[in-house]
Tab-separated table of C-alpha atoms and ligand atoms in Angstrom:
chain	number	residue	atom	x	y	z
A	1	UNK	CA	12.976	8.359	10.124
A	2	UNK	CA	9.320	8.335	9.177
A	3	UNK	CA	6.325	8.588	11.451
A	4	UNK	CA	5.424	5.304	13.111
A	5	UNK	CA	1.874	3.973	13.159
A	6	UNK	CA	2.330	0.290	13.997
A	7	UNK	CA	4.656	-1.413	16.521
A	8	UNK	CA	7.814	-3.368	15.662
A	9	UNK	CA	5.979	-6.507	16.773
A	10	UNK	CA	3.801	-6.442	13.622
A	11	UNK	CA	4.286	-9.444	11.310
A	12	UNK	CA	6.827	-8.581	8.596
A	13	UNK	CA	6.097	-9.094	4.877
A	14	UNK	CA	8.253	-11.573	2.966
A	15	UNK	CA	9.660	-10.682	-0.457
A	16	UNK	CA	10.172	-13.257	-3.176
A	17	UNK	CA	11.796	-13.047	-6.622
A	18	UNK	CA	8.634	-11.526	-8.128
A	19	UNK	CA	7.958	-8.956	-5.409
A	20	UNK	CA	11.532	-7.993	-4.473
A	21	UNK	CA	11.740	-5.053	-6.943
A	22	UNK	CA	8.490	-3.692	-5.468
A	23	UNK	CA	9.892	-3.856	-1.924
A	24	UNK	CA	13.177	-2.290	-3.063
A	25	UNK	CA	11.247	0.645	-4.569
A	26	UNK	CA	9.224	0.925	-1.352
A	27	UNK	CA	12.438	1.085	0.683
A	28	UNK	CA	13.281	4.155	-1.427
A	29	UNK	CA	9.787	5.573	-0.740
A	30	UNK	CA	8.667	5.043	-4.321
A	31	UNK	CA	5.236	3.453	-4.798
A	32	UNK	CA	5.265	1.486	-8.047
A	33	UNK	CA	2.886	-0.770	-9.935
A	34	UNK	CA	3.978	-3.478	-12.313
A	35	UNK	CA	3.177	-2.676	-15.959
A	36	UNK	CA	3.106	-5.147	-18.836
A	37	UNK	CA	5.383	-3.820	-21.577
A	38	UNK	CA	3.396	-5.729	-24.231
A	39	UNK	CA	-0.122	-4.396	-23.500
A	40	UNK	CA	0.453	-1.709	-20.779
A	41	UNK	CA	-1.887	-3.461	-18.309
A	42	UNK	CA	-0.911	-2.578	-14.732
A	43	UNK	CA	-1.035	-5.017	-11.859
A	44	UNK	CA	-0.512	-5.162	-8.121
A	45	UNK	CA	0.568	-7.275	-6.360
A	46	UNK	CA	3.380	-8.114	-8.759
A	47	UNK	CA	2.971	-11.312	-10.749
A	48	UNK	CA	5.245	-13.135	-13.193
A	49	UNK	CA	2.696	-13.175	-16.051
A	50	UNK	CA	0.253	-10.539	-17.374
A	51	UNK	CA	-3.338	-11.597	-16.711
A	52	UNK	CA	-4.486	-9.817	-19.891
A	53	UNK	CA	-2.021	-11.005	-22.564
A	54	UNK	CA	0.144	-13.653	-20.820
A	55	UNK	CA	3.364	-11.746	-21.523
A	56	UNK	CA	6.200	-12.161	-19.034
A	57	UNK	CA	7.696	-8.758	-19.958
A	58	UNK	CA	7.057	-5.990	-17.458
A	59	UNK	CA	8.488	-2.826	-15.979
A	60	UNK	CA	7.620	-0.608	-13.022
A	61	UNK	CA	5.583	2.585	-13.123
A	62	UNK	CA	5.878	5.014	-10.222
A	63	UNK	CA	2.523	6.391	-9.070
A	64	UNK	CA	1.578	9.383	-6.936
A	65	UNK	CA	0.064	7.540	-3.998
A	66	UNK	CA	-3.143	9.554	-4.247
A	67	UNK	CA	-6.360	7.632	-4.314
A	68	UNK	CA	-9.581	6.972	-2.510
A	69	UNK	CA	-10.941	4.370	-0.133
A	70	UNK	CA	-12.618	1.651	-2.197
A	71	UNK	CA	-13.661	-0.366	0.851
A	72	UNK	CA	-12.448	-0.814	4.413
A	73	UNK	CA	-12.847	-2.595	7.721
A	74	UNK	CA	-12.219	-1.376	11.257
A	75	UNK	CA	-10.255	-3.865	13.360
A	76	UNK	CA	-10.836	-4.022	17.111
A	77	UNK	CA	-8.608	-7.003	17.978
A	78	UNK	CA	-4.813	-6.731	17.972
A	79	UNK	CA	-2.550	-9.016	15.957
A	80	UNK	CA	0.625	-7.744	17.620
A	81	UNK	CA	1.731	-6.625	21.046
A	82	UNK	CA	1.487	-2.910	21.851
A	83	UNK	CA	-0.860	-2.266	18.943
A	84	UNK	CA	-3.188	0.726	19.166
A	85	UNK	CA	-6.841	-0.072	18.531
A	86	UNK	CA	-8.955	0.237	16.572
A	87	UNK	CA	-7.095	0.391	13.262
A	88	UNK	CA	-8.277	0.504	9.655
A	89	UNK	CA	-7.497	-1.963	6.860
A	90	UNK	CA	-8.583	-0.584	3.500
A	91	UNK	CA	-8.520	-1.224	-0.208
A	92	UNK	CA	-7.262	1.957	-1.856
A	93	UNK	CA	-8.114	2.715	-5.495
A	94	UNK	CA	-4.972	4.444	-6.766
A	95	UNK	CA	-5.864	7.345	-9.072
A	96	UNK	CA	-3.007	7.150	-11.608
A	97	UNK	CA	-2.257	3.426	-11.616
A	98	UNK	CA	-4.413	2.064	-14.421
A	99	UNK	CA	-7.215	0.879	-12.149
A	100	UNK	CA	-4.941	-0.867	-9.656
A	101	UNK	CA	-5.968	-1.095	-6.007
A	102	UNK	CA	-3.721	-1.706	-3.013
A	103	UNK	CA	-4.565	-3.203	0.363
A	104	UNK	CA	-3.071	-1.189	3.194
A	105	UNK	CA	-3.991	0.781	6.292
A	106	UNK	CA	-5.541	4.205	6.647
A	107	UNK	CA	-3.788	5.982	9.517
A	108	UNK	CA	-4.372	9.317	11.238
A	109	UNK	CA	-8.104	8.785	10.870
A	110	UNK	CA	-10.970	8.399	13.320
A	111	UNK	CA	-13.289	5.446	12.695
A	112	UNK	CA	-16.038	8.097	12.541
A	113	UNK	CA	-14.415	9.702	9.491
A	114	UNK	CA	-13.374	6.690	7.416
A	115	UNK	CA	-15.743	6.186	4.499
A	116	UNK	CA	-15.897	4.732	1.022
A	117	UNK	CA	-14.709	7.421	-1.374
A	118	UNK	CA	-12.565	9.245	1.206
A	119	UNK	CA	-9.628	10.876	-0.652
A	120	UNK	CA	-6.320	9.615	0.728
A	121	UNK	CA	-2.616	10.177	0.183
A	122	UNK	CA	0.418	7.991	0.687
A	123	UNK	CA	2.504	8.142	3.843
A	124	UNK	CA	5.536	5.894	4.279
A	125	UNK	CA	6.247	4.029	7.492
A	126	UNK	CA	9.849	2.887	7.907
A	127	UNK	CA	9.634	-0.343	9.890
A	128	UNK	CA	13.425	-0.847	9.691
A	129	UNK	CA	16.399	0.375	7.657
A	130	UNK	CA	15.346	-1.691	4.612
A	131	UNK	CA	11.588	-2.116	5.064
A	132	UNK	CA	9.139	0.696	4.316
A	133	UNK	CA	5.394	0.085	4.235
A	134	UNK	CA	3.014	2.308	2.278
A	135	UNK	CA	0.136	3.498	4.455
A	136	UNK	CA	-2.513	6.065	3.587
A	137	UNK	CA	-4.085	8.980	5.437
A	138	UNK	CA	-6.904	11.367	4.648
A	139	UNK	CA	-5.701	13.754	1.933
A	140	UNK	CA	-4.624	17.106	3.254
A	141	UNK	CA	-5.674	20.248	1.391
B	1	ZN	ZN1	-0.075	-7.689	-21.015
């Protein structure tokens, strides 16, 4: 079992036909981005059509989970029962994902430390047996 950062009462994401492979990879603790097989453009969240060339052909590229904080906000109001406050929602620029950014949380961080450009690394949070959420924490040396 992974570390836990958010309570079970958090709203759960819903997979659909386009995003299901992404969630299945996440359940295996693999962070992937969708990659167009026609032009190699990467995208996240998954989408049925490439925004660059309109191809519907795509595969999945596993990425390291390293990146940096592109922007963030500090939340002081809970959205779920038993939630620790404040918490950080951030846009993470992934370093080996073709320019893709992911919206997630930065955990294990004081609001005094969070900053644009802060190097972060992936940490998985298992919310249940088949749902893992990628979170990020300050990169450890
Ligand atoms: Zn394309």
